Coordinates of C-alpha atoms in Angstrom, one line a residue:
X19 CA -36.9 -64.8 -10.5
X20 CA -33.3 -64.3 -11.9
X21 CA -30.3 -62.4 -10.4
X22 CA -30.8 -59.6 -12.9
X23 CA -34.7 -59.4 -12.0
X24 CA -33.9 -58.9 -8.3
X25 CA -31.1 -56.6 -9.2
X26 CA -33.5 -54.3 -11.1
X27 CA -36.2 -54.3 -8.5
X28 CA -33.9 -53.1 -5.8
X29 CA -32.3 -50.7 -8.1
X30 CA -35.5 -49.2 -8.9
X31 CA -36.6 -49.4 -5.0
X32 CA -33.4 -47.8 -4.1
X33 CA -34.3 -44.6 -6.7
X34 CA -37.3 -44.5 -5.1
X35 CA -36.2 -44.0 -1.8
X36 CA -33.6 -41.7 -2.8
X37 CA -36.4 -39.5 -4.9
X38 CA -38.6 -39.7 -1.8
X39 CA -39.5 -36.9 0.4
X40 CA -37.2 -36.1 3.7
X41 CA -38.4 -37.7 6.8
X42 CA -40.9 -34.6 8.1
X43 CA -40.2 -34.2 11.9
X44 CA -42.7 -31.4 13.5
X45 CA -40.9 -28.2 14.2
X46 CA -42.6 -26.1 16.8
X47 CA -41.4 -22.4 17.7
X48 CA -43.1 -19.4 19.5
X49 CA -44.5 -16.9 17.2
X50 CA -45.4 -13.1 17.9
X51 CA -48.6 -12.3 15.1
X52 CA -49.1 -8.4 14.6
X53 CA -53.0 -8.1 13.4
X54 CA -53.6 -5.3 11.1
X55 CA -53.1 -2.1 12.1
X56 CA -56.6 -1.0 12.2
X57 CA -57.5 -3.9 14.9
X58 CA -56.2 -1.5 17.5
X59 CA -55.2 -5.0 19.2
X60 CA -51.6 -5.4 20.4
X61 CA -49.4 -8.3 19.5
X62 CA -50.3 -11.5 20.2
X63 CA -47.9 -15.0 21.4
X64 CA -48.3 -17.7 20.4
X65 CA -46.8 -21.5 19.2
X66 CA -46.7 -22.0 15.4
X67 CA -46.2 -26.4 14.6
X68 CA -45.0 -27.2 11.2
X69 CA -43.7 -29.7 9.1
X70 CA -41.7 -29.2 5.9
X71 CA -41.1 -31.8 3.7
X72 CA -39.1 -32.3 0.5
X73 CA -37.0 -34.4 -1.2
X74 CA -34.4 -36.1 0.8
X75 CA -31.9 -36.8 -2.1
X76 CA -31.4 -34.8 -5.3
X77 CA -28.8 -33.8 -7.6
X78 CA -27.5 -30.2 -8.8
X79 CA -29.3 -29.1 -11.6
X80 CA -32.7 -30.5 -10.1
X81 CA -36.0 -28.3 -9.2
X82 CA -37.5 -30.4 -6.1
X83 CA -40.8 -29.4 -4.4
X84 CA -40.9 -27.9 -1.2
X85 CA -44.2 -28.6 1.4
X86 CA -44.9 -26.2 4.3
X87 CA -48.1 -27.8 6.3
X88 CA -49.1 -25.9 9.4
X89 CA -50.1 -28.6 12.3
X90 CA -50.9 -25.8 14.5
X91 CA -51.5 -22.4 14.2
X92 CA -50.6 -20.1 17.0
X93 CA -54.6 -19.8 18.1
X94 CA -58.3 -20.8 17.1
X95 CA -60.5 -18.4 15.5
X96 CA -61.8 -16.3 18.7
X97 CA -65.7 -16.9 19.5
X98 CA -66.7 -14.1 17.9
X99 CA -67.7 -15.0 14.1
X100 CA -67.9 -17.8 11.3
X101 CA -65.0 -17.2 8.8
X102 CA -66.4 -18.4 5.2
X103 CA -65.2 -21.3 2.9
X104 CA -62.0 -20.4 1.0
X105 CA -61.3 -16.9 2.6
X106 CA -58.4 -17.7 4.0
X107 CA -54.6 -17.7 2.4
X108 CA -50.8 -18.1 3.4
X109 CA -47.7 -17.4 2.1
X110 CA -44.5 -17.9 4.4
X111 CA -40.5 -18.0 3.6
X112 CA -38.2 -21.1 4.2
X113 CA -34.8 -20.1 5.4
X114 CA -32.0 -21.8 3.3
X115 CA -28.9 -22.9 5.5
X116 CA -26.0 -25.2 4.7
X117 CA -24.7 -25.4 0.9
X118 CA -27.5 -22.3 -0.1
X119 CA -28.2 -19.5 1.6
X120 CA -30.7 -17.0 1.1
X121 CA -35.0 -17.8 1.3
X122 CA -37.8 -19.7 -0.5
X123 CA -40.8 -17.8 -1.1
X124 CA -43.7 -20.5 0.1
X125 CA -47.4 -19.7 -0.6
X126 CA -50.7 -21.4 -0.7
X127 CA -54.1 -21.5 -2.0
X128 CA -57.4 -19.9 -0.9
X129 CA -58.6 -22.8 0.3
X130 CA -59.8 -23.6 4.0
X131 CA -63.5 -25.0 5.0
X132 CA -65.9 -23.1 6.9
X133 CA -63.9 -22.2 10.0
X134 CA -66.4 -21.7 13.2
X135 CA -66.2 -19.6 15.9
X136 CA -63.9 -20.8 18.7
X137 CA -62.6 -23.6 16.5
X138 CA -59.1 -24.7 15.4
X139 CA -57.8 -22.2 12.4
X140 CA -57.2 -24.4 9.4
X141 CA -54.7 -23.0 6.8
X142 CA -54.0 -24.8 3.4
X143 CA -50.4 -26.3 2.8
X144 CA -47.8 -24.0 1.0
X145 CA -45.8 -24.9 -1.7
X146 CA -42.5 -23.7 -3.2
X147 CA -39.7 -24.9 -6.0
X148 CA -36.2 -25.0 -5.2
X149 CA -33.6 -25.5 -8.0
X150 CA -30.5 -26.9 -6.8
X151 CA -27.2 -25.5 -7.9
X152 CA -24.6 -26.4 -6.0
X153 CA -23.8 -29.8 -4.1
X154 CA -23.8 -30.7 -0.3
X155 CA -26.5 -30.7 2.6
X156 CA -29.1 -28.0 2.6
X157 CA -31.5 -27.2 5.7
X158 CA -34.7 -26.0 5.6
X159 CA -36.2 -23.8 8.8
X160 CA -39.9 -22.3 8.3
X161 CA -39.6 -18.4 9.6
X162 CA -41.9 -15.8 9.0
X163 CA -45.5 -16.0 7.1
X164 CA -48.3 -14.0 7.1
X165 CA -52.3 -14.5 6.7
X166 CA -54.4 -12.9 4.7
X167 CA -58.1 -13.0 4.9
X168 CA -60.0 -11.7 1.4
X169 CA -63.4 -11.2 3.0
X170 CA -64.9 -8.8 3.4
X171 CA -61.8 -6.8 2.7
X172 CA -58.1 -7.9 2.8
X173 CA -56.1 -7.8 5.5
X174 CA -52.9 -9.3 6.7
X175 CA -51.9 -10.5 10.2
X176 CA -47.6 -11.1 10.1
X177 CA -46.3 -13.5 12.3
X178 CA -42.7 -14.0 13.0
X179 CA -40.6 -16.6 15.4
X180 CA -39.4 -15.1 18.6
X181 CA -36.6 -17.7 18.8
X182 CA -34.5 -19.8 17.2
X183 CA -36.2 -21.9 14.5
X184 CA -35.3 -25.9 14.7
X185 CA -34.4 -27.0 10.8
X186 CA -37.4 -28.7 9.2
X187 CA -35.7 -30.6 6.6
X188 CA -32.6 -31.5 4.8
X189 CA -32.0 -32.2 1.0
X190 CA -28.6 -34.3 0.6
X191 CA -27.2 -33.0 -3.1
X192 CA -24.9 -34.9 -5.5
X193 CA -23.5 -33.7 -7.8
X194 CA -24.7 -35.2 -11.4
X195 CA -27.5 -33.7 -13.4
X196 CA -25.2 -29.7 -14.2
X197 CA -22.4 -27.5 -12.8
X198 CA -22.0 -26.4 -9.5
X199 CA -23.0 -22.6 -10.3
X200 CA -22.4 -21.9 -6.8
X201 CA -26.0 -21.3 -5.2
X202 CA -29.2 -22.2 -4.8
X203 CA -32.2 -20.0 -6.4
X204 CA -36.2 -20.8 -6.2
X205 CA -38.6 -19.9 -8.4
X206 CA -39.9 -17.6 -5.7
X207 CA -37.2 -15.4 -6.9
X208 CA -35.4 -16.3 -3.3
X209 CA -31.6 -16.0 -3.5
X210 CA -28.1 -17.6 -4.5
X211 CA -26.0 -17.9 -1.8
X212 CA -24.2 -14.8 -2.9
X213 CA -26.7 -13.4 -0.4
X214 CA -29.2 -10.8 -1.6
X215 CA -32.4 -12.0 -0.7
X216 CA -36.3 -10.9 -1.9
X217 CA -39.1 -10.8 0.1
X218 CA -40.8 -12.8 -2.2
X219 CA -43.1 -15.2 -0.4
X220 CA -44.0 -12.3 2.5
X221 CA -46.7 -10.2 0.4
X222 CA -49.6 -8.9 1.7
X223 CA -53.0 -8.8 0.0
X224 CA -53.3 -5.1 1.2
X225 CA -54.0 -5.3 4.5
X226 CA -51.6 -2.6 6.0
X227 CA -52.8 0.1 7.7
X228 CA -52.0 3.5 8.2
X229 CA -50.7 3.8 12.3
X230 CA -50.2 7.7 12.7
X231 CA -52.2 9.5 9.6
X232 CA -50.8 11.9 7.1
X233 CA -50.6 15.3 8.0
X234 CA -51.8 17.6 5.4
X235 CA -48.7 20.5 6.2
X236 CA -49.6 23.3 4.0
X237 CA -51.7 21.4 2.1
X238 CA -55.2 23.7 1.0
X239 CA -58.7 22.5 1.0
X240 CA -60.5 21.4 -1.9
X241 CA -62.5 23.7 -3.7
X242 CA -60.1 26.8 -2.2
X243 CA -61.0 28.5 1.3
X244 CA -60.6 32.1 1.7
X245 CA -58.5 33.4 4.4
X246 CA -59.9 36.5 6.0
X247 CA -58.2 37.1 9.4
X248 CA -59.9 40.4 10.1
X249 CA -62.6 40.3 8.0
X250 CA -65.5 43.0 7.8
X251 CA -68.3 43.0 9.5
X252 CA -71.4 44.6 8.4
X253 CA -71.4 46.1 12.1
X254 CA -68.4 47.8 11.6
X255 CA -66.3 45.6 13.7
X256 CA -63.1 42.9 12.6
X257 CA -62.9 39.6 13.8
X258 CA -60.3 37.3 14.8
X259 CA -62.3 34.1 13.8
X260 CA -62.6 34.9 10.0
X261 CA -65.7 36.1 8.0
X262 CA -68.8 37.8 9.6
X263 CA -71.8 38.1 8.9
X264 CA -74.0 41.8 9.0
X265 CA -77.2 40.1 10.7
X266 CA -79.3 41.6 8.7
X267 CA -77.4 42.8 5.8
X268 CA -77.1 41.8 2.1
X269 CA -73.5 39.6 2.6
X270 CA -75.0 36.1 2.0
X271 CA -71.6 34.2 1.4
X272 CA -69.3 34.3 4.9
X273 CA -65.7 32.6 4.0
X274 CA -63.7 31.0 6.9
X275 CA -60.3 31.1 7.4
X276 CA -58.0 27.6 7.2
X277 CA -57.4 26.5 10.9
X278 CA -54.8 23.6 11.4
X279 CA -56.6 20.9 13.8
X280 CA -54.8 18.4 15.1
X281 CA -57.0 14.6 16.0
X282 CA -56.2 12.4 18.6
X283 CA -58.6 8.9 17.3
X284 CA -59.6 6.0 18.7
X285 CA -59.2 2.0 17.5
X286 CA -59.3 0.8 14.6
X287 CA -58.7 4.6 13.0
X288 CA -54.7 6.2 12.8
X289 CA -53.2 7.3 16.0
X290 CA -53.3 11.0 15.0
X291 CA -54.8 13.6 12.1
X292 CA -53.3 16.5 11.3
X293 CA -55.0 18.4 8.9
X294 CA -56.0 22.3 8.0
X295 CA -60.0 22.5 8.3
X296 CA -62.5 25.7 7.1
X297 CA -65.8 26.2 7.7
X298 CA -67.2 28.1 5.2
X299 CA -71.6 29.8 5.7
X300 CA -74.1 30.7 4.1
X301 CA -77.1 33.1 4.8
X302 CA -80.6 30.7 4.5
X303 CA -83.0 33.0 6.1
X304 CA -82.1 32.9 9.5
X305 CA -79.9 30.1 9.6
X306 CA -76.7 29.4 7.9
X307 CA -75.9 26.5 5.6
X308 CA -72.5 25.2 6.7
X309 CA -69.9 23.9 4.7
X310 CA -66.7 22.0 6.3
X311 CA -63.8 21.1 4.5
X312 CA -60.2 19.4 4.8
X313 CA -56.9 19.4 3.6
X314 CA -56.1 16.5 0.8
X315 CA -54.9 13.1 2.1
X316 CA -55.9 13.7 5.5
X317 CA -55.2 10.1 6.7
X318 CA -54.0 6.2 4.6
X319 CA -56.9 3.9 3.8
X320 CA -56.4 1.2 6.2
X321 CA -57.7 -1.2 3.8
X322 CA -59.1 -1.8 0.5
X323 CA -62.7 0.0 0.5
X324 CA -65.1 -0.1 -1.9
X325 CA -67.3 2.7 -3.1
X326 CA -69.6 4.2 -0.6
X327 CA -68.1 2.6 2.5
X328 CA -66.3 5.8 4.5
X329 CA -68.2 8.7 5.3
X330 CA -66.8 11.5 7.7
X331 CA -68.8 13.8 10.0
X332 CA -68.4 16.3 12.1
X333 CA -69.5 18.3 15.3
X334 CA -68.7 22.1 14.7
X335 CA -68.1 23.9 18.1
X336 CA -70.4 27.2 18.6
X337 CA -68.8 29.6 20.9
X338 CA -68.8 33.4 21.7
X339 CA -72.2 34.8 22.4
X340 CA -74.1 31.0 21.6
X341 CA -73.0 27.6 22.2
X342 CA -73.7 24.1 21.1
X343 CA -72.7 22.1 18.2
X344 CA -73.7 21.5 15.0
X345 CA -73.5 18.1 13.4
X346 CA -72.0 18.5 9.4
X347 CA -71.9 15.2 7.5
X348 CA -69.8 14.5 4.3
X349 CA -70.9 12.4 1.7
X350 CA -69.2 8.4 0.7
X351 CA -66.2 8.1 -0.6
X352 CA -67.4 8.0 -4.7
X353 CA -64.2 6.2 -5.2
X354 CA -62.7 2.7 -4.1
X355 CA -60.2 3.6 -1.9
X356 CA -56.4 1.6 -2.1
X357 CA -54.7 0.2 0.9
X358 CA -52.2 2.5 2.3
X359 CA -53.1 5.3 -0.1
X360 CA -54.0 8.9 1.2
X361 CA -58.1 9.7 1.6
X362 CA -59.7 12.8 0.7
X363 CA -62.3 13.1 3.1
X364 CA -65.9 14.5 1.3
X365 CA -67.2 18.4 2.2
X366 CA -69.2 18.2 4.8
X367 CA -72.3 20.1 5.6
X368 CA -75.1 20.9 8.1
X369 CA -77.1 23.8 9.3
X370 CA -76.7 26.5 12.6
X371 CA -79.6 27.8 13.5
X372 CA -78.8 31.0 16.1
X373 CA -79.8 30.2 19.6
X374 CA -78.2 33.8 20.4
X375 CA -77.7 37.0 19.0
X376 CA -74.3 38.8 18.8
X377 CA -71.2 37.6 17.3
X378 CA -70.6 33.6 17.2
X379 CA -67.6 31.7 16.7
X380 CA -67.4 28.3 14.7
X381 CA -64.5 26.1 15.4
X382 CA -63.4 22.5 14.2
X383 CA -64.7 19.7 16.8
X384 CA -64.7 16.3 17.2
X385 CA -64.3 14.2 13.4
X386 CA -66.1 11.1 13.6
X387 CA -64.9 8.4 11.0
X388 CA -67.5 5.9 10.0
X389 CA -67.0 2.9 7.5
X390 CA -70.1 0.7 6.6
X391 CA -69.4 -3.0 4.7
X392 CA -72.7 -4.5 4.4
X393 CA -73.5 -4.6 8.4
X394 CA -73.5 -1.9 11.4
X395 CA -70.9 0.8 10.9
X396 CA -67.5 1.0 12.1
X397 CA -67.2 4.0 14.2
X398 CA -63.6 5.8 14.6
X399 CA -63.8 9.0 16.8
X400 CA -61.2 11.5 16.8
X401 CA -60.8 13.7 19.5
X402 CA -59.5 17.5 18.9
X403 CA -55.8 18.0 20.5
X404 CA -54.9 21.2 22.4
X405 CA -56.7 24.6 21.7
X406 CA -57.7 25.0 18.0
X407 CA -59.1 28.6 16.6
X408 CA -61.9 29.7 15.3
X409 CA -62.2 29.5 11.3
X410 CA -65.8 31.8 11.4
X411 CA -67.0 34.4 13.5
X412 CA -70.8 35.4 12.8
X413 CA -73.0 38.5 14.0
X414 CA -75.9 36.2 14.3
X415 CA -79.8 37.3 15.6
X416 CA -81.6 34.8 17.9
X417 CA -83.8 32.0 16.4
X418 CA -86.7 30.5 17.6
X419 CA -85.3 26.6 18.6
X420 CA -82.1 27.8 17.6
X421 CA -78.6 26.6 19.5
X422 CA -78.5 26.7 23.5
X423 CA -77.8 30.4 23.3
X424 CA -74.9 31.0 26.2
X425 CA -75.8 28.0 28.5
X426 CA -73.3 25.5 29.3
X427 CA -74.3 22.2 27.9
X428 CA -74.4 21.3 24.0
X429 CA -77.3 20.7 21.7
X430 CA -77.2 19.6 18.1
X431 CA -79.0 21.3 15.2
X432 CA -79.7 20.8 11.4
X433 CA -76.9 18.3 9.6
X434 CA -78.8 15.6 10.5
X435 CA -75.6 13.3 10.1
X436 CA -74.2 10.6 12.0
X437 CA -74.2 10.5 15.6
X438 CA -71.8 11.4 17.9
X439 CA -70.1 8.0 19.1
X440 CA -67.8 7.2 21.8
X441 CA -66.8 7.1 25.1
X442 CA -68.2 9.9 25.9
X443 CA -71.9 8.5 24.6
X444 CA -71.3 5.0 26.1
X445 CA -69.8 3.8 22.8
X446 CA -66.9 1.4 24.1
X447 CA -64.8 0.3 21.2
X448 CA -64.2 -3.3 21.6
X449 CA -61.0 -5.3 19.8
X450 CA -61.7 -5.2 16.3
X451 CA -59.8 -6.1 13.6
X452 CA -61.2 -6.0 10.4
X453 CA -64.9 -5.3 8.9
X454 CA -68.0 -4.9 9.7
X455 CA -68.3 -8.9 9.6
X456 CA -65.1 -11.0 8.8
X457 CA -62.1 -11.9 10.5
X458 CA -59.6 -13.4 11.9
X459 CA -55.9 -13.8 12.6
X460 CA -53.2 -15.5 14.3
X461 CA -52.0 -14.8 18.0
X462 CA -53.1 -15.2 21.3
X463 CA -55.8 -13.6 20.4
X464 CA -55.5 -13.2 16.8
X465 CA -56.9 -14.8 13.8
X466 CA -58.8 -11.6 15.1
X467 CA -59.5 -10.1 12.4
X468 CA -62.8 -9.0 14.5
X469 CA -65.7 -7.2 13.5
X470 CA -66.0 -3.4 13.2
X471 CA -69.5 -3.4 13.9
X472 CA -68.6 -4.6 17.9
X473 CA -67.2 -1.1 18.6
X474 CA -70.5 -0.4 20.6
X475 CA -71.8 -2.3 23.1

């Protein structure tokens, strides 16, 4: 072969090598994952292993590929359920040190095979493009990414390093290929190194969750409640509970007045509800047909729901001359329901049948949350907080089966709704993390995105 034979081959060999990807080493860092709110499960530790690789010579003016792989994610998927082919997708940021500054927006497909229960999690590889506008060494360090799981809603689980990050790779620029336009900019819409940065590779697929509820302040009821602190009775007496009724009289309709409640719930529902609740009767022979309603926006979605999947219910407290409660459910939500976005909860209604005549009380109880994907519900109890008033007062006559009628323990009548659930009814609620049958998440114990439908044992 002749001089200038050889002399091509190695120059072309030596363009390859320079056009060839960085040597990869494996960077490993501890990693604290924070599963979706409405997991109820703390943060996790854990030890994230990646590579990153891109090219290890390039000049300004170039757009090189960048390649996050995860070797090891900070924990297998917990024995608990089989997550489904291509549910499962990343998006991270590269931090940009040396001759850029600023991040690179990484993301990957939906793409993972059927994952088993206590099994290794297995993410797809990220990708990103970095355009190179300024000469001399840059470093790339994988930080933060997050998970999101599509199935059967979305949810995110965030992980971040808890240390310092070891660089993952390093691009040698030369200058050649355009002008030095002092920074480096991906097509993540990550920044020059003038220094404003997006978050551009860190969104979520709408898994945040709401951790304290919105409180309704002065917000009314739906459908308009009637405030009638001293209303007249048909036995000639006022009330400080609201509306009575006149036993036997002609007043049919018995307005409540607005009470502000306060809720204390339970995993995988907010911390707290504050919201202004009525409870509205109506004369049906010698029952009443209750109506319950709430103040708008009562709490965030913690997901994406579809149609039909929340319902609320709720156990109205009989006091004064009877006792007992009386189960009032509320329709499903007729809407989808956004991520993050305030909930109108449905009216809700039952029946109180009189277990005892003379002048009853009817005050907010305990609000039961339930959300249904396919599977067993998901159960969120919330507790009442503190003393709460009455919103109706009745002058009710005894009925045959009626309400317990002055005795000390608590029956339920008419409503036929959900069931009370909780601890008080032996209904544990386990770590949950998502739906009533997918998910995961990342963490010690995470990649947890666990089912709903475990909240009971």
């Amino acid at each position: 072969m002749s001089a200038a034979g050889v002399a091509l081959m190695l120059g072309g060999a030596g363009i390859l090598l320079a056009a060839g990807p960085a040597m990869a080493a494996e960077v490993s860092y501890r990693t604290e994952c924070i599963p979706p709110s409405i997991s109820g499960l703390p943060p996790v530790q854990g030890t994230t292993k990646v590579q990153i690789t891109a090219p290890a010579e390039a000049k300004v003016g170039d757009e090189v590929d960048v390649v996050w792989k995860t070797v090891e994610a900070a924990s297998k998927n917990p024995d608990i359920l089989d997550l489904d082919k291509d549910t499962v997708k990343p998006t991270g940021v590269i931090k940009l040190g040396g001759a850029a500054s600023g991040t690179l927006a990484m993301e990957g497909p939906r793409q993972n095979p059927p994952i088993p229960k206590n099994s290794p999690m297995v993410l797809p590889d990220m990708k990103g493009k970095l355009k190179l506008d300024k000469a001399g060494e840059i470093t790339l360090t994988p930080d933060k990414y997050t998970i999101n799981v599509s199935k059967p809603m979305s949810t995110d689980t965030k992980c971040s390093p808890k240390e310092t990050v070891a660089v993952g790779a390093t691009i040698k620029v030369t200058a050649g290929g355009g002008s030095s336009s002092g920074g480096t900019t991906t097509s993540g819409g990550t920044t020059t190194s003038g220094g404003t940065t997006t978050s551009g590779g860190t969104t979520s697929g709408g898994g945040t969750t709401a951790s304290g509820g919105t409180t309704s302040g002065g917000t009314t009821t739906s459908g308009g409640t009637t405030s009638s602190t001293g209303g007249t009775t048909a036995s000639g007496g006022s009330t400080a509970g609201g509306s009575s009724s006149g036993g036997g009289g002609g007043q049919t309709d018995f307005p409540g007045k607005e009470v502000a409640v306060s809720f204390a719930c339970q995993a995988p529902g907010p911390a707290s509800i504050t919201s202004k609740v009525t409870i509205n009767a109506k004369k049906n022979g010698g029952s009443y047909d209750l109506t319950v309603k709430t103040a708008k926006g009562v709490m965030n979605s913690p997901a994406a729901l579809p149609k039909g999947a929340l319902k609320p219910s709720m156990a109205v407290k009989i006091g004064g001359a009877d006792s007992g409660t009386v189960t009032v459910t509320g329709a499903a939500n007729p809407e989808p329901l956004e991520a993050g976005k305030p909930v109108d909860l449905t009216d809700m209604t039952g029946t109180y049948k009189p277990g005892a005549s003379g002048k009853a009380t009817l005050s907010p109880g305990k609000l039961t949350i339930s959300v249904t994907l396919g599977g067993s519900p998901i159960v969120i109890p919330c507790e009442v907080k503190g003393s709460v008033q009455a919103s109706l007062t009745l002058d009710t006559e005894k009925q045959a089966g009626g309400a317990v009628g002055g005795g000390s323990s608590t029956t339920t009548s008419g409503g036929g709704g959900l069931a009370e659930t909780g601890a008080e009814d032996g209904g544990a609620l386990r770590a949950l993390a998502l739906v009533a049958g997918t998910v995961i998440l990342l963490g010690g114990a995470v990649f947890t995105f666990t089912p709903w439908a475990r909240l009971r044992r």
